[in-house]
CSV table of C-alpha atoms and ligand atoms in Angstrom, one decimal:
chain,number,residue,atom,x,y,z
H,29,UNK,CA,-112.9,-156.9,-80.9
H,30,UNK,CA,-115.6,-154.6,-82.2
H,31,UNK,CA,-117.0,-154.4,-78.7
H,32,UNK,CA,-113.7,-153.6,-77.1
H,33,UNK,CA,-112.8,-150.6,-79.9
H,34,UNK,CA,-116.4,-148.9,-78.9
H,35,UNK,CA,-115.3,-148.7,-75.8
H,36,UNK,CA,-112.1,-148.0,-76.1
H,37,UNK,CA,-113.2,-144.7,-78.6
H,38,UNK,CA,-116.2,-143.8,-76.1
H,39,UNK,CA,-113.3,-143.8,-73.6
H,40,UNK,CA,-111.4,-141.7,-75.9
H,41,UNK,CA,-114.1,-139.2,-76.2
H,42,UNK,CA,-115.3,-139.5,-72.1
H,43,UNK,CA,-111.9,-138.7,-71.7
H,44,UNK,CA,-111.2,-135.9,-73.7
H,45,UNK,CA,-114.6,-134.4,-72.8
H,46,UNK,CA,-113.7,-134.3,-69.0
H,47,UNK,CA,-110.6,-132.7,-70.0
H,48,UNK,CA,-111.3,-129.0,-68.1
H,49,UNK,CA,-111.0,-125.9,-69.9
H,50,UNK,CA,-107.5,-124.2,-71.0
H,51,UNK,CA,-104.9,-124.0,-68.2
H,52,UNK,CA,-102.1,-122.4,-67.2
H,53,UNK,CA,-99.3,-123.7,-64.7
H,54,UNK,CA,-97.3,-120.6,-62.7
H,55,UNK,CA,-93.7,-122.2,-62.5
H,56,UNK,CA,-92.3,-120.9,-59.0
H,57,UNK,CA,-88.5,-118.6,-59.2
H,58,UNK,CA,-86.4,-116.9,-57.8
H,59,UNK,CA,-87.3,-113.7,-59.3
H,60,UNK,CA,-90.3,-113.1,-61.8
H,61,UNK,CA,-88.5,-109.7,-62.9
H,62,UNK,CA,-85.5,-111.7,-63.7
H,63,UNK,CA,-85.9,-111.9,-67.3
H,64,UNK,CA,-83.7,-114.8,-67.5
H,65,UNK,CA,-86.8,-116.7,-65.4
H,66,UNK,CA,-88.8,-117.0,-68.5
H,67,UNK,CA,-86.9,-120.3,-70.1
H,68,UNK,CA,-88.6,-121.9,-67.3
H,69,UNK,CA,-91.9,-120.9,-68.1
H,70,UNK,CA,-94.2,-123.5,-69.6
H,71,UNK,CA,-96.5,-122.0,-72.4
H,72,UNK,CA,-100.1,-123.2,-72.7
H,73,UNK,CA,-102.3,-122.7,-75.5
H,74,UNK,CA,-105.2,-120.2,-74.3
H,75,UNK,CA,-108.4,-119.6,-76.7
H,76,UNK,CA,-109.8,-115.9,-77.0
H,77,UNK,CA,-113.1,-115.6,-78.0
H,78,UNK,CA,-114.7,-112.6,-80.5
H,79,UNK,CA,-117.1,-110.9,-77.8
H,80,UNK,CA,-120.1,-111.1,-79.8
H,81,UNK,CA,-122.7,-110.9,-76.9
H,82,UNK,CA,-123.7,-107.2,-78.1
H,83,UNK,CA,-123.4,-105.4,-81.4
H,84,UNK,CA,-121.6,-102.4,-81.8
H,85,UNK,CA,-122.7,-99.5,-82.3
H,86,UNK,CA,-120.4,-98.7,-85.8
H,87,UNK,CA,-120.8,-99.5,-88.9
H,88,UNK,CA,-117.1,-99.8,-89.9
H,89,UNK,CA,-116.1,-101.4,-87.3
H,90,UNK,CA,-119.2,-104.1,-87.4
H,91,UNK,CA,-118.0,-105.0,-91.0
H,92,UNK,CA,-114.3,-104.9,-90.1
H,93,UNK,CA,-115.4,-107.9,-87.7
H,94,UNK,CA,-118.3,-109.0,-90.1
H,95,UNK,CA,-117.2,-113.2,-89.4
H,96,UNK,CA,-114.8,-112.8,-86.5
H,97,UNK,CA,-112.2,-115.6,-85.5
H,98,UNK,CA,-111.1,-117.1,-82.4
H,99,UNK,CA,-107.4,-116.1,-81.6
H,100,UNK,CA,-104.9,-118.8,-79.8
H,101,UNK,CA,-102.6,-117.2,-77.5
H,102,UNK,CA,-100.0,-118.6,-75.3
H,103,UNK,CA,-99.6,-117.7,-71.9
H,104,UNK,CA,-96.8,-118.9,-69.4
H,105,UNK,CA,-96.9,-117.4,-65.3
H,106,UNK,CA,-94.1,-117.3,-63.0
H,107,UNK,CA,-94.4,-116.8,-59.1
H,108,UNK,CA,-92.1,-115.7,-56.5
H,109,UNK,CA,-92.2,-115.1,-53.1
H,110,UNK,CA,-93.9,-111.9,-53.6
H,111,UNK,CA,-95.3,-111.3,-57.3
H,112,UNK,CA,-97.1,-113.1,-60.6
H,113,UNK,CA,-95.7,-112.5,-63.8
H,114,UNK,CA,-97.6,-113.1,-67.1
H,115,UNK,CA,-96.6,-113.1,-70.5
H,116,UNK,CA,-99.3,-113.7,-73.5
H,117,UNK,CA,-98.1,-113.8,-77.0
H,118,UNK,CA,-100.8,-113.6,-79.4
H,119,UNK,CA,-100.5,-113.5,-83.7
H,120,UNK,CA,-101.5,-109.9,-84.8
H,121,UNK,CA,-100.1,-109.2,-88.3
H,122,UNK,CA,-99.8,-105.4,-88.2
H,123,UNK,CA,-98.5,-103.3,-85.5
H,124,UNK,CA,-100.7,-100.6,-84.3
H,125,UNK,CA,-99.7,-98.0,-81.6
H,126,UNK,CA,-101.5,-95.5,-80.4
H,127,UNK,CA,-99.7,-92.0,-80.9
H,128,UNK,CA,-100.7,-88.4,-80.0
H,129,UNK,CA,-100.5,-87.1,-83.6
H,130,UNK,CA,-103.3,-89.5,-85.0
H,131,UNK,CA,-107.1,-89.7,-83.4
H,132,UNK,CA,-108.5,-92.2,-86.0
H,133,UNK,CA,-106.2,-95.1,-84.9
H,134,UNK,CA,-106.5,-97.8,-82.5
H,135,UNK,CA,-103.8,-99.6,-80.8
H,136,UNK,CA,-103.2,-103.2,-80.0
H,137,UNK,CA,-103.4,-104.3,-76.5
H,138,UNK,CA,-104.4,-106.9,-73.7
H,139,UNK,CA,-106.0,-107.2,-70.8
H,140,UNK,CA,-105.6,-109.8,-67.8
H,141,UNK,CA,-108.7,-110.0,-65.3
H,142,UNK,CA,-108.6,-111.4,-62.0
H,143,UNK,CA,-111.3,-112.2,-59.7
H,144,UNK,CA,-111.6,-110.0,-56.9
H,145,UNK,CA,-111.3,-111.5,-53.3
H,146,UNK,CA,-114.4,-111.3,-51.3
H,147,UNK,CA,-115.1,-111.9,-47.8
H,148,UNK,CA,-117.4,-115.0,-48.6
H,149,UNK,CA,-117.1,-117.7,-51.2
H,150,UNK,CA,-118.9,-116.1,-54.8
H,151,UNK,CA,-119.5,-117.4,-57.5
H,152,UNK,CA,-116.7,-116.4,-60.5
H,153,UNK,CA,-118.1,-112.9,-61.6
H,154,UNK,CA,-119.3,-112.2,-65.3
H,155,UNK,CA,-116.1,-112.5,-67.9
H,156,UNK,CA,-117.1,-109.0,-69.1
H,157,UNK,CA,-115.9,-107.4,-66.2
H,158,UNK,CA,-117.4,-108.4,-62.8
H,159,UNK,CA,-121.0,-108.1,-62.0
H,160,UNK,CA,-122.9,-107.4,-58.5
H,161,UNK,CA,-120.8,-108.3,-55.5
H,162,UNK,CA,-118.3,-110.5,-57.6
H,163,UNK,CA,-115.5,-108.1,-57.9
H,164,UNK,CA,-113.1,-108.0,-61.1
H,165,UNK,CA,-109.1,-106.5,-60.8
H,166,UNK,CA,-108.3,-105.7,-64.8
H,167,UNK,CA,-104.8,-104.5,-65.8
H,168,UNK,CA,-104.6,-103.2,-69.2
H,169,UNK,CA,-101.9,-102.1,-71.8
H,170,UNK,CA,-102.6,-100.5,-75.0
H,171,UNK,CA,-99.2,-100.5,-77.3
H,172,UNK,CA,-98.1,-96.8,-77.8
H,173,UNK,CA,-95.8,-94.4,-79.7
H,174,UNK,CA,-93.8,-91.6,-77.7
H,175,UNK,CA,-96.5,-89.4,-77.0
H,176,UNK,CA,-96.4,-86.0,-75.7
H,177,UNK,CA,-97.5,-85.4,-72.2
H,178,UNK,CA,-96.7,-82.5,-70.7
H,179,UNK,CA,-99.3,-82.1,-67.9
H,180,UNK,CA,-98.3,-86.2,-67.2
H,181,UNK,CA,-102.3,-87.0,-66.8
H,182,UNK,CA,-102.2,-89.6,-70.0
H,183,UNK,CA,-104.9,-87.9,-71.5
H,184,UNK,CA,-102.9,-88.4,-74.9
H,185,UNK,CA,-106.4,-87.1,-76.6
H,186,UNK,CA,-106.1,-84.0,-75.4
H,187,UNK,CA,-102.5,-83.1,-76.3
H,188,UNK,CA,-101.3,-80.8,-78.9
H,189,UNK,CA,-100.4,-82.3,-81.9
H,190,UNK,CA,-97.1,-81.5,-84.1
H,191,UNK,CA,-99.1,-80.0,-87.0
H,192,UNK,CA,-100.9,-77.8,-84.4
H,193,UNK,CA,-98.0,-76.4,-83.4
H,194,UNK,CA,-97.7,-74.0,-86.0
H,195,UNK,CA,-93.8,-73.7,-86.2
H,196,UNK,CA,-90.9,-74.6,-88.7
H,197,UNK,CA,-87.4,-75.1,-89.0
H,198,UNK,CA,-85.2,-74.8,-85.4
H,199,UNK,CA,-88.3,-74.0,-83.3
H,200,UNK,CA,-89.6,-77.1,-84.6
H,201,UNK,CA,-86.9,-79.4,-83.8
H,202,UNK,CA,-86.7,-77.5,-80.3
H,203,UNK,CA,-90.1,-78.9,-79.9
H,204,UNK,CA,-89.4,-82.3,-80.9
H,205,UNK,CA,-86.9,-82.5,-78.4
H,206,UNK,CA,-89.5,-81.7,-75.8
H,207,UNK,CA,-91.8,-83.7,-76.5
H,208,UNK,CA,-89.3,-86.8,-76.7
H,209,UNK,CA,-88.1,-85.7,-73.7
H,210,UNK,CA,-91.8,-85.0,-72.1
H,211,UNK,CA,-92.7,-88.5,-74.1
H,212,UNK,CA,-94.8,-91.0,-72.0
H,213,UNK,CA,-94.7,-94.4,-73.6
H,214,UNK,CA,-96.6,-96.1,-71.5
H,215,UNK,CA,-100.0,-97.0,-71.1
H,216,UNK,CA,-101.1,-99.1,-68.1
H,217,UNK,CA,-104.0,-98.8,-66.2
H,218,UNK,CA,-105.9,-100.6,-63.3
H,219,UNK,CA,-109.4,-100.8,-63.1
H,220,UNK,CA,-111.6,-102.5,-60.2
H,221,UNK,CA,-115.5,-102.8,-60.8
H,222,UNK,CA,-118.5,-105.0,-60.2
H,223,UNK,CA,-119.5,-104.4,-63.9
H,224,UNK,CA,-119.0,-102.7,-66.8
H,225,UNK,CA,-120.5,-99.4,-65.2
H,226,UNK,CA,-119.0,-99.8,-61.6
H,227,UNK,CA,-115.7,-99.6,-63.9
H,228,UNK,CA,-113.0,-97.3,-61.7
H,229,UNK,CA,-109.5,-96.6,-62.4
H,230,UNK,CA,-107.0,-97.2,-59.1
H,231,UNK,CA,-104.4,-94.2,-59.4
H,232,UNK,CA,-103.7,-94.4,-56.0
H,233,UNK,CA,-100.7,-96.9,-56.3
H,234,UNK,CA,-102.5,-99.3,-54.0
H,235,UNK,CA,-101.4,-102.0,-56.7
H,236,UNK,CA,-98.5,-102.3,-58.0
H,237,UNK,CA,-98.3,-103.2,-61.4
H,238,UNK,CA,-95.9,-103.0,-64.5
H,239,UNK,CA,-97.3,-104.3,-67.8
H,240,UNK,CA,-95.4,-104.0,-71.3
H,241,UNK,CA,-96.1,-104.9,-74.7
H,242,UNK,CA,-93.0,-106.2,-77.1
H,243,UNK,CA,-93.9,-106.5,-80.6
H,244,UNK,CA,-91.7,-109.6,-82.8
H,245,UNK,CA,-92.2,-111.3,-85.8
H,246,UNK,CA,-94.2,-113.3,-84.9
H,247,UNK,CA,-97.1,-110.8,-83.1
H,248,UNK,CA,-97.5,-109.4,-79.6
H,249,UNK,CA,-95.8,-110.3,-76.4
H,250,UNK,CA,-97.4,-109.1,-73.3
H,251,UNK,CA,-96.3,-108.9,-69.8
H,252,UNK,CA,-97.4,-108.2,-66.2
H,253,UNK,CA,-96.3,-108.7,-63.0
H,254,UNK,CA,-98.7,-107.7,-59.9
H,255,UNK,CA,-98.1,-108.5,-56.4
H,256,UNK,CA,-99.8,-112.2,-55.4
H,257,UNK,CA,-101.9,-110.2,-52.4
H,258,UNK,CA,-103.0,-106.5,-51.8
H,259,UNK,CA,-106.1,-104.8,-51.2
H,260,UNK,CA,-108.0,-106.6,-53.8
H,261,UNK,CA,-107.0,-110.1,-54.4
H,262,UNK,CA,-104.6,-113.0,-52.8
H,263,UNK,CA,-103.6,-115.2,-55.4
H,264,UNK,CA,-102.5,-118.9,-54.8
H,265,UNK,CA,-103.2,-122.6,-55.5
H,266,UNK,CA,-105.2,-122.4,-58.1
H,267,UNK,CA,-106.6,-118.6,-59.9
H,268,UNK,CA,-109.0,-118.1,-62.3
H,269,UNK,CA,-107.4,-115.7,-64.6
H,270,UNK,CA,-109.0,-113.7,-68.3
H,271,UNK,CA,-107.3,-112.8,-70.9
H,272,UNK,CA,-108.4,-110.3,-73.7
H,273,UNK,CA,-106.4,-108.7,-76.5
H,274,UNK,CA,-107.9,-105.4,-79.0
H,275,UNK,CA,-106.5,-105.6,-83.0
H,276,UNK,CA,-106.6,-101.8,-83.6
H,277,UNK,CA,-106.2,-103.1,-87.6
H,278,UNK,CA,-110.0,-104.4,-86.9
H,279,UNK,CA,-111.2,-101.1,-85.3
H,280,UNK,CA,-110.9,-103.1,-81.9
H,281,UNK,CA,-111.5,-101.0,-78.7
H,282,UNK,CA,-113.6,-101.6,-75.3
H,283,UNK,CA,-116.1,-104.5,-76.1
H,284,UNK,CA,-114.6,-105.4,-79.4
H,285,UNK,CA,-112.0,-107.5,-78.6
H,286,UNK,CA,-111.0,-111.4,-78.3
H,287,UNK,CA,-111.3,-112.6,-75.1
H,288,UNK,CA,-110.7,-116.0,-73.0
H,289,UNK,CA,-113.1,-118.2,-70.8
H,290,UNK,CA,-112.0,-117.7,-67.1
H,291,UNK,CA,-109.0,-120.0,-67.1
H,292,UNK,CA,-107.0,-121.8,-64.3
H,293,UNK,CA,-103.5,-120.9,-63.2
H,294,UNK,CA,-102.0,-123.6,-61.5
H,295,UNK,CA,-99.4,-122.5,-58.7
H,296,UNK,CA,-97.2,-125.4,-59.0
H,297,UNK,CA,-95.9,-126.7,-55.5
H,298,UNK,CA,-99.2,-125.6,-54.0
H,299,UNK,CA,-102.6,-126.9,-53.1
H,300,UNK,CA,-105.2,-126.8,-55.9
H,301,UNK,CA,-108.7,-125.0,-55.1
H,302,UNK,CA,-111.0,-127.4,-55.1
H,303,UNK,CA,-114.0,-124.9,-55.4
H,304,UNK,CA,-112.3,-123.0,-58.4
H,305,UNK,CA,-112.1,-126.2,-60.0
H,306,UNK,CA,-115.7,-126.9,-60.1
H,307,UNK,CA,-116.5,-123.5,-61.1
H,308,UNK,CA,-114.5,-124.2,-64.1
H,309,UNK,CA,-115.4,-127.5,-64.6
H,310,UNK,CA,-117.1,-128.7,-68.4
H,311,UNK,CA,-120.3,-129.7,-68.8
H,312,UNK,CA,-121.2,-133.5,-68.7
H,313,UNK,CA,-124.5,-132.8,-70.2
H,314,UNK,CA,-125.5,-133.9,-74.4
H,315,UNK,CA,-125.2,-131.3,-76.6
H,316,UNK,CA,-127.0,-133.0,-79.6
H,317,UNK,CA,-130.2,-133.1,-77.0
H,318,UNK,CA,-129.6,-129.9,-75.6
H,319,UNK,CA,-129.9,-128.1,-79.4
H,320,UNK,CA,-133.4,-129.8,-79.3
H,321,UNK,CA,-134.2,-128.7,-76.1
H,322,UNK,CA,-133.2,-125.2,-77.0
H,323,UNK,CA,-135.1,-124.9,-80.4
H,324,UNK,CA,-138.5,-126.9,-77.8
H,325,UNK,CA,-138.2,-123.9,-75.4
H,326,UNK,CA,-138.0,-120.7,-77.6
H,327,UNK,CA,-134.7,-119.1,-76.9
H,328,UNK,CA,-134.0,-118.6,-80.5
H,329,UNK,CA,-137.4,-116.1,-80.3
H,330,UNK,CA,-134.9,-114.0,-78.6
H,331,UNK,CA,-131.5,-114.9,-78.9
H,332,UNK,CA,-129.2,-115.1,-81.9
H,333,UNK,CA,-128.2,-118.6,-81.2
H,334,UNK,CA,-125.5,-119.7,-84.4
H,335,UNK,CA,-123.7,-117.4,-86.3
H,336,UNK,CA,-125.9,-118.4,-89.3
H,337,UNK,CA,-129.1,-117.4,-87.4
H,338,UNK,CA,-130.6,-113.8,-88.0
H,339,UNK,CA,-129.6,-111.2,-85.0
H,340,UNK,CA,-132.0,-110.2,-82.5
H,341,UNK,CA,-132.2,-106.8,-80.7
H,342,UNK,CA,-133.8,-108.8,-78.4
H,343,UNK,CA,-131.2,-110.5,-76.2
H,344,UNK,CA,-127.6,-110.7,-76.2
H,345,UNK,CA,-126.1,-113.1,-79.0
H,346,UNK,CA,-125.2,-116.9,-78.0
H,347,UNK,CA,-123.0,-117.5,-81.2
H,348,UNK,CA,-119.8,-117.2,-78.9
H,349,UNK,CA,-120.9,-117.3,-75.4
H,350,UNK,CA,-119.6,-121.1,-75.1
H,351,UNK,CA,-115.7,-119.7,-76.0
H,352,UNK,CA,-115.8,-117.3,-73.1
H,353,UNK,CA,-118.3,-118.7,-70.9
H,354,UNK,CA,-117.7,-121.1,-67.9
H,355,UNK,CA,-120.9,-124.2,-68.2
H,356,UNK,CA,-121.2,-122.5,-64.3
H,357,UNK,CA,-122.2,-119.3,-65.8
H,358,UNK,CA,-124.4,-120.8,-68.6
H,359,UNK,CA,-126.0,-123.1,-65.8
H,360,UNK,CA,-127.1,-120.1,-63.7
H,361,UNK,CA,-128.0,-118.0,-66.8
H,362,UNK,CA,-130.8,-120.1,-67.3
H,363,UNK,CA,-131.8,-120.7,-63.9
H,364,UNK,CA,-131.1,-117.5,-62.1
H,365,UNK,CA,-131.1,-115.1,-65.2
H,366,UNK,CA,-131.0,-111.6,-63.0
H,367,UNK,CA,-128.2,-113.3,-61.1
H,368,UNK,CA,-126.2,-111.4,-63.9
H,369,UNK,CA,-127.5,-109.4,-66.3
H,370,UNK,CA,-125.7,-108.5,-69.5
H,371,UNK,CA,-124.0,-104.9,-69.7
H,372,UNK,CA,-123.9,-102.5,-71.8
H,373,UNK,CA,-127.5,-102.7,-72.6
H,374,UNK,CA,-128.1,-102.5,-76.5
H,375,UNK,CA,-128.9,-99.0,-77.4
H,376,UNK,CA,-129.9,-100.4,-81.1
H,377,UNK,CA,-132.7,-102.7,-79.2
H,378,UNK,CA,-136.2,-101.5,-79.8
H,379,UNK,CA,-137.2,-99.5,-76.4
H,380,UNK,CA,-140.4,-102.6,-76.3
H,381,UNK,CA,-137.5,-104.9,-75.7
H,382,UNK,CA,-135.2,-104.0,-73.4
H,383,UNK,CA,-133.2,-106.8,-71.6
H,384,UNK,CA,-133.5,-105.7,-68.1
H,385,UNK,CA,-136.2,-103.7,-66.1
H,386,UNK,CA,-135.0,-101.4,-63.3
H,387,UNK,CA,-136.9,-102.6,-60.2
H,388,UNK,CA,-136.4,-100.7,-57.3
H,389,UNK,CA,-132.6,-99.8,-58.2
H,390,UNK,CA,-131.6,-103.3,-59.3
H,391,UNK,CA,-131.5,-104.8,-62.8
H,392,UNK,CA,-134.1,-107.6,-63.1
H,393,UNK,CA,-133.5,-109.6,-66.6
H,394,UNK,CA,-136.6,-109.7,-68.7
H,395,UNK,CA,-135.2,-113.9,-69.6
H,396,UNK,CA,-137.3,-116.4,-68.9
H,397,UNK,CA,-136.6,-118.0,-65.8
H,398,UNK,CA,-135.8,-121.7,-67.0
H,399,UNK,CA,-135.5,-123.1,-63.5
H,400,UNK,CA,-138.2,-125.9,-63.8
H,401,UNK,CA,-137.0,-127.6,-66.2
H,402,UNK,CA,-135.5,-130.9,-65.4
H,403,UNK,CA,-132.0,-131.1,-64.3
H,404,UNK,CA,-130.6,-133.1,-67.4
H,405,UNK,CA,-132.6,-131.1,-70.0
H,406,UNK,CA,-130.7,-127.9,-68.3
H,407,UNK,CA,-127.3,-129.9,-68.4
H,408,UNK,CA,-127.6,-130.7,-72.1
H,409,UNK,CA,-128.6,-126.7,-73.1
H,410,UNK,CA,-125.3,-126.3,-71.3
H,411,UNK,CA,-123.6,-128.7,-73.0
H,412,UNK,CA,-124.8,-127.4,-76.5
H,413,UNK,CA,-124.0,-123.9,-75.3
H,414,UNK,CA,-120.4,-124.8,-74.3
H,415,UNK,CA,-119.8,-125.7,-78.4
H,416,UNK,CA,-121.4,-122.0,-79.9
H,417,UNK,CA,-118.0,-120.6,-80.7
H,418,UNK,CA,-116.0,-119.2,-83.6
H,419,UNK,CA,-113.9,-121.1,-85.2
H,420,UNK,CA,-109.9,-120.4,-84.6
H,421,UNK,CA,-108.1,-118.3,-86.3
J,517,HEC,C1,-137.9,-113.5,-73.6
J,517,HEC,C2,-136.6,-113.5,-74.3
J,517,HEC,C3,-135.6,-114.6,-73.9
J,517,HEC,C4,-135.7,-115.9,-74.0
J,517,HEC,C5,-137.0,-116.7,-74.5
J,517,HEC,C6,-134.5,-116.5,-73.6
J,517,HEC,N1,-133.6,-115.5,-73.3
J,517,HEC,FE1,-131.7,-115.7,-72.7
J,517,HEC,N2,-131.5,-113.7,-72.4
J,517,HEC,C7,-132.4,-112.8,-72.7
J,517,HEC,C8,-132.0,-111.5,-72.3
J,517,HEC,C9,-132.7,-110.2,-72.5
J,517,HEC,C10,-130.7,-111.7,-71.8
J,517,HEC,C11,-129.8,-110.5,-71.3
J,517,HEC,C12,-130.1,-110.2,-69.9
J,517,HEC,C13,-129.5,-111.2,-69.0
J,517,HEC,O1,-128.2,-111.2,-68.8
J,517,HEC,O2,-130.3,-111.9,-68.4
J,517,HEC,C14,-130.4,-113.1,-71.9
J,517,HEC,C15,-129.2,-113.7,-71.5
J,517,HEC,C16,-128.9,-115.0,-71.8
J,517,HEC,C17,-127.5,-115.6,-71.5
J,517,HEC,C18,-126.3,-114.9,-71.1
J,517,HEC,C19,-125.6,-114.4,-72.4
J,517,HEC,C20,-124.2,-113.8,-72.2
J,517,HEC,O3,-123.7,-113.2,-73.2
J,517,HEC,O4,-123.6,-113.8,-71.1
J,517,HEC,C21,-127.6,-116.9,-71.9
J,517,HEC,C22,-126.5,-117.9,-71.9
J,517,HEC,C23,-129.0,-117.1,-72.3
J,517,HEC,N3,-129.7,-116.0,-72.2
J,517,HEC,C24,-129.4,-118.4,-72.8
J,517,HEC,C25,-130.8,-118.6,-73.1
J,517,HEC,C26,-131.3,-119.9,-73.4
J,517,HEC,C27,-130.4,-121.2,-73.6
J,517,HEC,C28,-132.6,-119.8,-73.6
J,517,HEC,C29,-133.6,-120.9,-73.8
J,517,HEC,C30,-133.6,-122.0,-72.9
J,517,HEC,C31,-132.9,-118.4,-73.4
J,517,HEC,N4,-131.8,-117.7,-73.1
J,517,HEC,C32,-134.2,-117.9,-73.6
J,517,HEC,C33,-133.7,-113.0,-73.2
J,517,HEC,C34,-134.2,-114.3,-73.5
C-alpha cells in the first residue's frame, strides 16, 4: 500500500514536472476581426515575470518596484486564413494613459514578441528582444488619451500643450476643437532587432498590424491581429510567442516591465513543431543538487542569485531569470555564455567589472565558461535556475 502511494505521488510529481511551460491554443475562424469570434477563444493562464536581470537606473522607480510580483495574464489566439489575433487581459488597478498635457506620467501597455523567421533553424533568440542573428518582430501599445498631433509624426513629447497655448475663453475652445479633431489616440508601433540596440521601428507598412488596449473592471484587455506571414515571420503549427505588459502606476517603461517566458501557441488543426517544442521544453535535471552545485562553483561571486541575496554590479541578477527564461537558454548560458550576452550593459557596474569585452566588434561575455562540467551537474543548475522567480501576484 505504502509502496504503491510513493509511486503513485512520484508519478504525480514526474508528471506534473514534464508538464511544458504555459501554452496557448490559436482556435481557427472564419474571421479573427469578427469580434463575435472571441466566445470561441480558449483563455490560458500566462505568467509575466518582473525583469529583474538589470537595475534601473532611478531611484523612484527602483523603490516603486522594491519586491516586485509576477503578474497572471490570460491570453486566448484566433487564426484565419490570413491573420493571428491576440487578446491578453492582465489585472492593473489603476488606469494610466499617456496624454500630451502631462510629461511625468507613464502609460499602461503590452508587448507581444515573435521570433523572427530565419533562413536556417536558430536557436529561440534572447526574451529581451532578440540577440545576434535570432531576429525578434515586437508590436507594442501604450494606452493613450486624445493627444494632439498636428504634424501626425506621434512624437506626443514634442507637442504643445493646453497651458502653453497662452489663450482663454472662445479661442480656447477653438483650440480644443482642433486638437480633438487633430487627436491621435493611438499608439502602435513595430520594431524588428537582433537586440536591444539593433532595435528599429518598421514605418514602412510592410506589416500590417492593429493593436488596441480596452480598459474594464477588471484591468487591461489587449489586442493584436498581424498577418500569419510577411517579410519577417510565417507563423503556423506551433509559435513561440512573449508577452510583456508596463504598470505606468509603478513608473514602468522600457526594461521595467512584467514579462512572459517564450510560450507556445498551438495552431489547432495543424502539425505541432517538433523543434519548438524542445526548445521550450522544462528541465529534467534536480534542482535541490543544482543549488549545491551553484553555491560549489562560485556564481553567487557574481551574480545576485535569490532575491534575498545582496546585488552585484557584477553580473546580471538570477532572482527571476527562471520566470522568463526557457531551461534552453539557461543550458547555453552556462555553456556558451557569449552566445548571448545580456543588453543594456549596467552603467551602475564598476568600469573593473564590465560584463562583456569588445573583441574585434563582437561582445565576448566576461562569464565563466561552465562547459566542462558534467552534463547532469549542468542539468540540475538548470533545473534550480528554472524555480528563481517571484512569487505571483
Ligand atoms: C565572473 C563572473 C561570473 C560568474 C562566476 C558567473 N557568471 Fe553568469 N554571468 C556573468 C555576466 C557578466 C553575465 C552577463 C553577460 C552574459 O550574458 O554572458 C552573466 C550571465 C548569466 C546568465 C544570463 C542571465 C540573463 O539575465 O539572461 C545566467 C543564467 C548565468 N549567468 C548563470 C550563471 C551561473 C549558474 C553561474 C555559476 C555556475 C554563473 N553564471 C557564474 C558573470 C558571471
Amino acid at each position: 500500500m505504502n509502496k504503491v502511494l510513493t509511486s503513485l505521488l512520484s508519478l504525480g510529481v514526474a508528471a506534473s514536472a514534464a508538464l511544458a511551460a504555459d501554452a496557448v491554443t490559436a482556435v481557427k475562424v472564419a474571421n479573427v476581426a469578427d469580434a463575435a469570434a472571441w466566445s470561441k477563444a480558449k483563455f490560458s493562464s500566462v505568467m509575466l515575470y518582473p525583469q529583474t536581470a538589470i537595475e534601473f537606473n532611478d531611484k523612484k522607480a527602483n523603490e516603486a518596484n522594491e519586491a516586485p510580483k509576477a503578474k497572471k495574464a490570460e491570453v486566448g489566439a484566433l487564426y484565419d486564413g490570413k491573420n493571428i489575433a491576440l487578446m491578453v487581459k492582465w489585472a492593473d488597478g489603476t488606469k494610466d494613459a499617456q496624454s500630451g498635457y502631462v510629461s511625468t506620467l507613464y502609460p499602461d501597455g503590452f508587448a507581444v514578441q515573435f521570433a523572427g523567421a530565419t533562413k536556417k533553424a536558430q536557436p529561440l533568440p534572447y526574451i529581451g528582444m532578440g540577440s545576434d542573428g535570432r531576429p525578434v518582430v515586437v508590436h507594442l501599445q501604450k494606452a493613450t488619451e486624445k493627444v494632439y498631433e498636428p504634424n501626425g509624426n506621434k512624437d506626443v513629447g514634442t507637442q504643445l500643450n493646453r497651458q502653453q497655448t497662452g489663450v482663454f475663453g472662445k479661442e480656447l475652445a477653438d483650440y480644443d476643437a482642433k486638437v480633438a479633431s487633430l487627436a491621435n489616440t493611438d499608439y502602435e508601433r513595430v520594431f524588428v532587432g537582433e537586440g536591444f540596440r539593433s532595435l528599429t521601428e518598421v514605418k514602412d507598412n510592410s506589416i500590417q498590424s492593429n493593436a488596441a488596449m480596452t480598459y474594464g473592471t477588471n484591468g487591461w484587455s489587449g489586442t493584436l491581429i498581424r498577418p500569419l506571414k510577411d517579410g519577417y515571420v510565417n507563423l503556423g503549427g506551433t509559435v513561440p510567442v512573449s508577452i510583456a505588459v508596463w504598470d505606468g502606476s509603478k513608473m514602468g517603461r522600457n526594461g521595467l516591465k512584467n514579462l512572459s517566458s517564450w510560450v507556445a501557441i498551438n495552431f489547432e488543426g495543424q502539425k505541432a513543431n517538433g523543434a519548438v517544442i524542445a526548445e521550450l521544453a522544462d528541465s529534467k535535471g534536480n534542482a535541490a543538487k543544482g543549488k549545491e552545485a551553484l553555491a560549489a562553483n562560485g556564481c553567487n561571486g557574481c551574480h545576485q542569485v535569490e532575491a534575498t541575496d545582496p546585488k552585484s554590479v557584477m553580473a546580471p541578477s538570477l532572482k527571476n531569470v527562471g520566470g522568463y527564461s526557457t531551461a534552453a537558454y539557461l543550458r547555453e548560458s552556462l555553456v556558451k555564455p557569449s552566445a548571448v550576452v545580456v543588453p543594456g550593459y549596467n552603467r551602475n557596474a564598476h568600469s573593473n567589472t564590465p560584463w562583456y569585452n569588445l573583441e574585434k566588434g563582437k561582445r565576448v561575455s566576461t562569464m565563466t565558461d561552465y562547459s566542462s562540467l558534467d552534463k547532469q551537474t549542468l542539468e540540475d543548475i538548470v533545473a534550480y535556475l528554472k524555480t528563481l522567480k517571484a512569487e505571483v501576484e
